[in-house]
Amino acid sequence: MLKLPGLIDPHVHVREPGQIHKEDWDTATQAALAGGFTMILAMPNTKPPIFDNSTFDAAISAAREKAHCDYAQFVGAGPDNAEIAPSLAHKAAGLKMYLDSTFGELRLDDMTLWMPHFEKYPKQYPIVVHAESRSMAAAILFAAIYDRPIHIAHVSLKEEILLIKAAKERGIKVTCEVCPHHLFLSEGGIPLSPTPSSLQGIREKGKGGRSEVRPRLAAQEDVDALWQNLDVIDCFATDHAPHTLEEKDSETPPPGFPGLETALPLLLTAVDDGRLTVDDIVQKMYTNPRKIFHLPDQPETWIEVDENAEYEIKAENQFTRCGWTPFEGWKVKGRVIRVVLRGRDAFKDGKVLAEKGFGKNVRE
Ligand code: DOR
Ligand code: ZN
């Protein structure tokens, strides 16, 4: 039995308000506990997006009523809210800036829209950027110009991890996260899901359908570069982005994978394979996210893992509402058997024991 600190996932799409047919604060936080996470940071690309006081309060009141684990909520950077966002900084997980296109409406195309956010959002609170490839290079330049920390979400490419390494070596205040799906899947690597015959032929292997995700699954060379630069990776984050199977198998599949319940088993399997250490997991899923996002201690909180339990990942055993996983049928080694959150058994032997509303907002 392995005892680890309660894990922190800094990148979760809870989908409430607005899309609770995919997930809500109830199911997302049950999935979190089942995956060994005792704290999640929720992204703001909900419907409506979280960008002002009233949308922020709507998300938080749903969380207060339903969350089974601890949490904080990001505020999103929009074209018109650079004045308002800083007033939410003390109660937000951080500011999320979408600088490339993805799921939802929040997106800042023009760099003149980035500037007021970099100028005004208080430096002691984190800015997280969705910025791929050359947008990432621009975001790093912004961090240097405005002399403030940024955290780069879901790094997936060799050129990106090498650029972050170079930026860190020059003292630019940049940290980053990598998602398990970019470590364990490459383009074409997702087991081909049943493709409706109407769509056959318009989907290349690894593209479209269930494989849709942003950033996209990358080439094997990119995946290898991430593994070769583990020391540059500050955090493992799931980017848990649930969409239903019906949506994923439709003609317009939205991008995103669920990830809360598969991250730790996959990473523990990599430990068993000698590609990672338990200490890497603790650093990147507890110590570093706590430091980067200035998160409080959760007293009397830990998880217990049976590192020898071997089993197959199955969507039917998951708590997420979305009903699927890109890792269906994968054999893993390492199972969460108990989660103790603030002195209480929150998850044990496959059952969530912490009731709805037990989760606390760590920014309150
Ligand atoms: O694949 C993704 N899905 N990438 C994102 O950046 C957003 C996410 C979502 O919200 O579905
Ligand atoms: Zn995301």
mmCIF file of C-alpha atoms in Angstrom, residues 42-326:
data_model
loop_
_atom_site.group_PDB
_atom_site.id
_atom_site.type_symbol
_atom_site.label_atom_id
_atom_site.label_comp_id
_atom_site.label_asym_id
_atom_site.label_seq_id
_atom_site.Cartn_x
_atom_site.Cartn_y
_atom_site.Cartn_z
ATOM 1 C CA ALA A 42 -12.381 24.419 -12.530
ATOM 2 C CA MET A 43 -12.074 26.016 -15.961
ATOM 3 C CA PRO A 44 -14.318 28.918 -16.994
ATOM 4 C CA ASN A 45 -15.453 27.865 -20.500
ATOM 5 C CA THR A 46 -18.908 26.965 -19.245
ATOM 6 C CA LYS A 47 -22.209 28.150 -20.682
ATOM 7 C CA PRO A 48 -22.278 31.048 -20.085
ATOM 8 C CA PRO A 49 -18.547 31.437 -19.539
ATOM 9 C CA ILE A 50 -17.363 32.612 -16.120
ATOM 10 C CA PHE A 51 -16.230 36.169 -16.727
ATOM 11 C CA ASP A 52 -17.891 38.480 -14.190
ATOM 12 C CA ASN A 53 -19.383 38.558 -10.713
ATOM 13 C CA SER A 54 -22.716 37.001 -11.487
ATOM 14 C CA THR A 55 -21.408 34.155 -13.658
ATOM 15 C CA PHE A 56 -18.685 33.484 -11.082
ATOM 16 C CA ASP A 57 -21.273 33.334 -8.295
ATOM 17 C CA ALA A 58 -23.478 30.974 -10.327
ATOM 18 C CA ALA A 59 -20.618 28.483 -10.636
ATOM 19 C CA ILE A 60 -19.621 28.814 -7.008
ATOM 20 C CA SER A 61 -23.131 28.329 -5.685
ATOM 21 C CA ALA A 62 -23.508 25.119 -7.709
ATOM 22 C CA ALA A 63 -20.144 23.970 -6.370
ATOM 23 C CA ARG A 64 -21.083 24.850 -2.807
ATOM 24 C CA GLU A 65 -24.202 22.744 -3.048
ATOM 25 C CA LYS A 66 -22.760 19.742 -4.910
ATOM 26 C CA ALA A 67 -18.987 19.374 -4.627
ATOM 27 C CA HIS A 68 -17.667 16.228 -2.926
ATOM 28 C CA CYS A 69 -14.013 17.385 -2.991
ATOM 29 C CA ASP A 70 -12.314 20.758 -2.518
ATOM 30 C CA TYR A 71 -12.135 23.199 -5.387
ATOM 31 C CA ALA A 72 -11.518 26.669 -6.782
ATOM 32 C CA GLN A 73 -12.964 28.296 -9.896
ATOM 33 C CA PHE A 74 -11.048 30.112 -12.650
ATOM 34 C CA VAL A 75 -12.278 33.352 -14.157
ATOM 35 C CA GLY A 76 -12.005 33.644 -17.941
ATOM 36 C CA ALA A 77 -10.328 36.488 -19.809
ATOM 37 C CA GLY A 78 -12.740 37.998 -22.312
ATOM 38 C CA PRO A 79 -12.452 40.930 -24.696
ATOM 39 C CA ASP A 80 -14.275 43.281 -22.284
ATOM 40 C CA ASN A 81 -13.586 42.143 -18.725
ATOM 41 C CA ALA A 82 -9.970 43.210 -18.040
ATOM 42 C CA GLU A 83 -11.286 45.758 -15.491
ATOM 43 C CA ILE A 84 -13.606 43.333 -13.703
ATOM 44 C CA ALA A 85 -11.413 40.197 -13.649
ATOM 45 C CA PRO A 86 -8.888 41.621 -11.141
ATOM 46 C CA SER A 87 -11.712 42.289 -8.667
ATOM 47 C CA LEU A 88 -12.388 38.530 -8.681
ATOM 48 C CA ALA A 89 -8.714 37.569 -8.379
ATOM 49 C CA HIS A 90 -8.733 36.960 -4.611
ATOM 50 C CA LYS A 91 -11.564 34.435 -4.883
ATOM 51 C CA ALA A 92 -10.591 32.824 -8.191
ATOM 52 C CA ALA A 93 -8.208 29.937 -8.857
ATOM 53 C CA GLY A 94 -6.564 32.249 -11.396
ATOM 54 C CA LEU A 95 -7.209 33.893 -14.754
ATOM 55 C CA LYS A 96 -7.594 31.607 -17.776
ATOM 56 C CA MET A 97 -6.723 33.069 -21.154
ATOM 57 C CA TYR A 98 -7.746 31.200 -24.323
ATOM 58 C CA LEU A 99 -5.323 32.372 -26.983
ATOM 59 C CA ASP A 100 -6.086 29.588 -29.462
ATOM 60 C CA SER A 101 -9.386 28.180 -30.585
ATOM 61 C CA THR A 102 -11.029 25.430 -28.597
ATOM 62 C CA PHE A 103 -14.364 24.404 -27.083
ATOM 63 C CA GLY A 104 -16.537 27.312 -25.915
ATOM 64 C CA GLU A 105 -16.765 31.019 -26.590
ATOM 65 C CA LEU A 106 -13.824 32.391 -24.646
ATOM 66 C CA ARG A 107 -11.088 33.375 -27.030
ATOM 67 C CA LEU A 108 -8.774 36.363 -27.380
ATOM 68 C CA ASP A 109 -7.642 36.530 -30.969
ATOM 69 C CA ASP A 110 -5.951 39.852 -31.017
ATOM 70 C CA MET A 111 -2.842 40.547 -28.930
ATOM 71 C CA THR A 112 -4.222 44.006 -28.085
ATOM 72 C CA LEU A 113 -6.842 42.055 -26.096
ATOM 73 C CA TRP A 114 -4.145 40.193 -24.171
ATOM 74 C CA MET A 115 -2.410 43.381 -23.046
ATOM 75 C CA PRO A 116 -4.934 44.811 -20.554
ATOM 76 C CA HIS A 117 -5.182 41.408 -18.840
ATOM 77 C CA PHE A 118 -1.409 41.139 -18.477
ATOM 78 C CA GLU A 119 -1.301 44.739 -17.229
ATOM 79 C CA LYS A 120 -4.151 44.519 -14.740
ATOM 80 C CA TYR A 121 -4.456 41.015 -13.327
ATOM 81 C CA PRO A 122 -2.616 41.086 -9.968
ATOM 82 C CA LYS A 123 0.845 39.564 -10.300
ATOM 83 C CA GLN A 124 0.536 37.443 -7.190
ATOM 84 C CA TYR A 125 -2.323 35.454 -8.784
ATOM 85 C CA PRO A 126 -1.707 32.992 -11.579
ATOM 86 C CA ILE A 127 -2.514 33.480 -15.268
ATOM 87 C CA VAL A 128 -3.020 30.201 -17.132
ATOM 88 C CA VAL A 129 -2.783 30.322 -20.916
ATOM 89 C CA HIS A 130 -4.148 27.984 -23.546
ATOM 90 C CA ALA A 131 -1.484 28.864 -26.099
ATOM 91 C CA GLU A 132 -0.134 26.396 -28.635
ATOM 92 C CA SER A 133 2.991 26.531 -30.714
ATOM 93 C CA ARG A 134 3.667 30.119 -31.894
ATOM 94 C CA SER A 135 0.918 31.549 -29.675
ATOM 95 C CA MET A 136 2.834 29.960 -26.820
ATOM 96 C CA ALA A 137 5.987 31.747 -27.912
ATOM 97 C CA ALA A 138 4.018 35.004 -27.899
ATOM 98 C CA ALA A 139 2.600 34.272 -24.436
ATOM 99 C CA ILE A 140 6.100 33.620 -23.094
ATOM 100 C CA LEU A 141 7.221 36.941 -24.560
ATOM 101 C CA PHE A 142 4.295 38.579 -22.763
ATOM 102 C CA ALA A 143 5.427 36.986 -19.483
ATOM 103 C CA ALA A 144 8.889 38.438 -20.061
ATOM 104 C CA ILE A 145 7.662 41.905 -21.096
ATOM 105 C CA TYR A 146 5.184 42.238 -18.235
ATOM 106 C CA ASP A 147 7.517 40.422 -15.853
ATOM 107 C CA ARG A 148 4.833 38.201 -14.395
ATOM 108 C CA PRO A 149 4.347 34.451 -14.002
ATOM 109 C CA ILE A 150 2.296 32.462 -16.492
ATOM 110 C CA HIS A 151 1.354 28.818 -16.393
ATOM 111 C CA ILE A 152 1.051 27.079 -19.757
ATOM 112 C CA ALA A 153 -1.745 24.534 -20.023
ATOM 113 C CA HIS A 154 -1.499 21.159 -21.758
ATOM 114 C CA VAL A 155 1.892 21.288 -23.469
ATOM 115 C CA SER A 156 1.966 18.675 -26.220
ATOM 116 C CA LEU A 157 4.724 19.427 -28.740
ATOM 117 C CA LYS A 158 8.483 19.030 -28.801
ATOM 118 C CA GLU A 159 8.948 22.628 -29.948
ATOM 119 C CA GLU A 160 6.829 23.771 -27.000
ATOM 120 C CA ILE A 161 8.615 21.853 -24.264
ATOM 121 C CA LEU A 162 11.997 22.923 -25.661
ATOM 122 C CA LEU A 163 10.904 26.556 -25.753
ATOM 123 C CA ILE A 164 9.666 26.381 -22.151
ATOM 124 C CA LYS A 165 12.981 24.844 -21.115
ATOM 125 C CA ALA A 166 14.877 27.696 -22.791
ATOM 126 C CA ALA A 167 12.567 30.311 -21.245
ATOM 127 C CA LYS A 168 13.059 28.827 -17.765
ATOM 128 C CA GLU A 169 16.843 28.795 -18.230
ATOM 129 C CA ARG A 170 16.674 32.522 -18.964
ATOM 130 C CA GLY A 171 14.678 33.240 -15.819
ATOM 131 C CA ILE A 172 11.309 33.925 -17.457
ATOM 132 C CA LYS A 173 8.555 33.101 -14.981
ATOM 133 C CA VAL A 174 6.919 30.257 -16.812
ATOM 134 C CA THR A 175 5.554 26.957 -15.530
ATOM 135 C CA CYS A 176 3.689 24.284 -17.445
ATOM 136 C CA GLU A 177 1.539 21.201 -17.295
ATOM 137 C CA VAL A 178 1.233 18.102 -19.478
ATOM 138 C CA CYS A 179 -1.838 15.852 -19.720
ATOM 139 C CA PRO A 180 -1.714 12.063 -19.509
ATOM 140 C CA HIS A 181 -3.378 11.775 -22.934
ATOM 141 C CA HIS A 182 -0.442 13.599 -24.507
ATOM 142 C CA LEU A 183 1.967 11.263 -22.699
ATOM 143 C CA PHE A 184 0.190 7.994 -23.487
ATOM 144 C CA LEU A 185 -1.479 8.595 -26.860
ATOM 145 C CA SER A 186 -0.106 9.870 -30.140
ATOM 146 C CA GLU A 187 -1.842 10.727 -33.382
ATOM 147 C CA GLY A 188 -3.427 7.555 -34.577
ATOM 148 C CA GLY A 189 -2.868 6.081 -31.145
ATOM 149 C CA ILE A 190 -6.382 6.140 -29.845
ATOM 150 C CA PRO A 191 -7.974 2.771 -30.328
ATOM 151 C CA LEU A 192 -10.277 3.361 -33.265
ATOM 152 C CA SER A 193 -13.741 3.810 -31.969
ATOM 153 C CA PRO A 194 -16.723 2.549 -33.872
ATOM 154 C CA THR A 195 -17.175 5.201 -36.522
ATOM 155 C CA PRO A 196 -20.713 5.585 -37.809
ATOM 156 C CA SER A 197 -20.717 4.388 -41.415
ATOM 157 C CA SER A 198 -21.949 7.806 -42.562
ATOM 158 C CA LEU A 199 -18.661 9.271 -41.377
ATOM 159 C CA GLN A 200 -16.322 6.591 -42.624
ATOM 160 C CA GLY A 201 -13.838 7.931 -45.071
ATOM 161 C CA ILE A 202 -13.961 11.513 -43.841
ATOM 162 C CA ARG A 203 -12.072 10.620 -40.712
ATOM 163 C CA GLU A 204 -8.422 9.829 -40.886
ATOM 164 C CA LYS A 205 -6.966 7.523 -38.329
ATOM 165 C CA GLY A 206 -6.467 9.405 -35.081
ATOM 166 C CA LYS A 207 -8.355 12.440 -36.250
ATOM 167 C CA GLY A 208 -11.970 13.301 -35.688
ATOM 168 C CA GLY A 209 -14.524 11.492 -33.626
ATOM 169 C CA ARG A 210 -13.443 10.390 -30.220
ATOM 170 C CA SER A 211 -9.831 11.387 -30.922
ATOM 171 C CA GLU A 212 -10.712 15.089 -31.161
ATOM 172 C CA VAL A 213 -8.948 17.026 -28.437
ATOM 173 C CA ARG A 214 -7.193 20.393 -28.165
ATOM 174 C CA PRO A 215 -4.268 20.448 -28.332
ATOM 175 C CA ARG A 216 -4.505 17.576 -30.820
ATOM 176 C CA LEU A 217 -2.802 14.258 -30.184
ATOM 177 C CA ALA A 218 0.731 14.750 -31.465
ATOM 178 C CA ALA A 219 3.387 12.796 -33.337
ATOM 179 C CA GLN A 220 5.388 10.096 -31.553
ATOM 180 C CA GLU A 221 8.434 12.402 -31.709
ATOM 181 C CA ASP A 222 6.504 14.986 -29.683
ATOM 182 C CA VAL A 223 5.384 12.381 -27.158
ATOM 183 C CA ASP A 224 8.989 11.203 -26.804
ATOM 184 C CA ALA A 225 10.169 14.785 -26.251
ATOM 185 C CA LEU A 226 7.740 15.176 -23.341
ATOM 186 C CA TRP A 227 9.066 11.987 -21.692
ATOM 187 C CA GLN A 228 12.654 13.128 -22.308
ATOM 188 C CA ASN A 229 11.982 16.471 -20.638
ATOM 189 C CA LEU A 230 10.082 15.375 -17.548
ATOM 190 C CA ASP A 231 12.183 17.779 -15.484
ATOM 191 C CA VAL A 232 10.733 20.721 -17.461
ATOM 192 C CA ILE A 233 7.152 19.610 -16.701
ATOM 193 C CA ASP A 234 5.890 21.240 -13.508
ATOM 194 C CA CYS A 235 2.510 19.530 -13.293
ATOM 195 C CA PHE A 236 0.479 16.665 -14.643
ATOM 196 C CA ALA A 237 -3.053 17.988 -15.230
ATOM 197 C CA THR A 238 -5.918 15.997 -16.676
ATOM 198 C CA ASP A 239 -7.728 18.660 -18.747
ATOM 199 C CA HIS A 240 -10.734 16.495 -17.881
ATOM 200 C CA ALA A 241 -13.069 17.588 -20.703
ATOM 201 C CA PRO A 242 -16.143 15.366 -20.730
ATOM 202 C CA HIS A 243 -18.460 15.206 -23.749
ATOM 203 C CA THR A 244 -21.028 12.452 -24.180
ATOM 204 C CA LEU A 245 -20.412 9.521 -26.500
ATOM 205 C CA GLU A 246 -23.293 10.654 -28.657
ATOM 206 C CA GLU A 247 -21.590 14.021 -29.106
ATOM 207 C CA LYS A 248 -18.175 12.472 -29.752
ATOM 208 C CA ASP A 249 -19.610 10.137 -32.397
ATOM 209 C CA SER A 250 -21.617 12.880 -34.117
ATOM 210 C CA GLU A 251 -20.673 14.693 -37.311
ATOM 211 C CA THR A 252 -19.309 17.609 -35.287
ATOM 212 C CA PRO A 253 -17.439 15.954 -32.419
ATOM 213 C CA PRO A 254 -16.409 18.448 -29.732
ATOM 214 C CA PRO A 255 -12.782 18.203 -28.584
ATOM 215 C CA GLY A 256 -11.916 16.737 -25.210
ATOM 216 C CA PHE A 257 -11.360 13.582 -23.160
ATOM 217 C CA PRO A 258 -12.394 12.685 -19.619
ATOM 218 C CA GLY A 259 -9.275 12.134 -17.527
ATOM 219 C CA LEU A 260 -9.832 12.366 -13.780
ATOM 220 C CA GLU A 261 -10.225 8.638 -13.189
ATOM 221 C CA THR A 262 -7.472 7.411 -15.499
ATOM 222 C CA ALA A 263 -4.586 9.827 -14.781
ATOM 223 C CA LEU A 264 -3.176 8.224 -11.647
ATOM 224 C CA PRO A 265 -3.534 4.582 -12.764
ATOM 225 C CA LEU A 266 -1.778 5.410 -16.056
ATOM 226 C CA LEU A 267 1.015 7.281 -14.304
ATOM 227 C CA LEU A 268 1.438 4.535 -11.684
ATOM 228 C CA THR A 269 1.704 2.044 -14.528
ATOM 229 C CA ALA A 270 4.497 4.200 -15.958
ATOM 230 C CA VAL A 271 6.160 4.020 -12.525
ATOM 231 C CA ASP A 272 5.892 0.243 -12.670
ATOM 232 C CA ASP A 273 7.464 0.369 -16.142
ATOM 233 C CA GLY A 274 10.376 2.414 -14.765
ATOM 234 C CA ARG A 275 9.544 5.517 -16.827
ATOM 235 C CA LEU A 276 8.602 7.679 -13.839
ATOM 236 C CA THR A 277 9.038 7.689 -10.069
ATOM 237 C CA VAL A 278 6.484 8.022 -7.300
ATOM 238 C CA ASP A 279 8.349 11.157 -6.315
ATOM 239 C CA ASP A 280 7.683 12.616 -9.802
ATOM 240 C CA ILE A 281 3.981 12.011 -9.230
ATOM 241 C CA VAL A 282 4.009 13.728 -5.842
ATOM 242 C CA GLN A 283 5.993 16.693 -7.209
ATOM 243 C CA LYS A 284 3.827 17.192 -10.274
ATOM 244 C CA MET A 285 0.414 16.381 -8.806
ATOM 245 C CA TYR A 286 0.741 17.919 -5.369
ATOM 246 C CA THR A 287 3.844 19.953 -4.495
ATOM 247 C CA ASN A 288 4.111 22.011 -7.699
ATOM 248 C CA PRO A 289 0.427 22.767 -8.296
ATOM 249 C CA ARG A 290 0.158 23.851 -4.664
ATOM 250 C CA LYS A 291 3.104 26.180 -5.086
ATOM 251 C CA ILE A 292 2.147 27.586 -8.518
ATOM 252 C CA PHE A 293 -1.474 28.283 -7.583
ATOM 253 C CA HIS A 294 -0.779 29.211 -3.931
ATOM 254 C CA LEU A 295 -3.157 26.559 -2.659
ATOM 255 C CA PRO A 296 -3.686 25.965 1.049
ATOM 256 C CA ASP A 297 -2.813 22.824 2.924
ATOM 257 C CA GLN A 298 -5.613 20.310 3.269
ATOM 258 C CA PRO A 299 -5.069 19.025 6.797
ATOM 259 C CA GLU A 300 -5.453 15.294 7.518
ATOM 260 C CA THR A 301 -5.732 14.570 3.802
ATOM 261 C CA TRP A 302 -4.115 11.672 1.960
ATOM 262 C CA ILE A 303 -4.799 8.859 -0.472
ATOM 263 C CA GLU A 304 -4.028 5.163 -0.278
ATOM 264 C CA VAL A 305 -3.142 3.254 -3.389
ATOM 265 C CA ASP A 306 -2.717 -0.453 -4.024
ATOM 266 C CA GLU A 307 0.248 -0.207 -6.360
ATOM 267 C CA ASN A 308 0.030 -3.925 -7.221
ATOM 268 C CA ALA A 309 -3.621 -4.036 -8.276
ATOM 269 C CA GLU A 310 -3.824 -4.889 -11.975
ATOM 270 C CA TYR A 311 -7.033 -4.303 -13.867
ATOM 271 C CA GLU A 312 -8.572 -2.982 -17.069
ATOM 272 C CA ILE A 313 -9.847 0.558 -17.447
ATOM 273 C CA LYS A 314 -13.573 0.455 -18.115
ATOM 274 C CA ALA A 315 -15.922 3.368 -18.713
ATOM 275 C CA GLU A 316 -18.693 1.495 -16.916
ATOM 276 C CA ASN A 317 -16.733 1.757 -13.665
ATOM 277 C CA GLN A 318 -16.311 5.535 -13.875
ATOM 278 C CA PHE A 319 -18.188 8.259 -12.031
ATOM 279 C CA THR A 320 -17.951 10.816 -14.839
ATOM 280 C CA ARG A 321 -21.271 11.375 -16.586
ATOM 281 C CA CYS A 322 -19.789 11.319 -20.091
ATOM 282 C CA GLY A 323 -19.824 7.527 -20.306
ATOM 283 C CA TRP A 324 -16.548 6.804 -22.096
ATOM 284 C CA THR A 325 -12.764 6.965 -21.852
ATOM 285 C CA PRO A 326 -10.096 6.997 -24.552
#
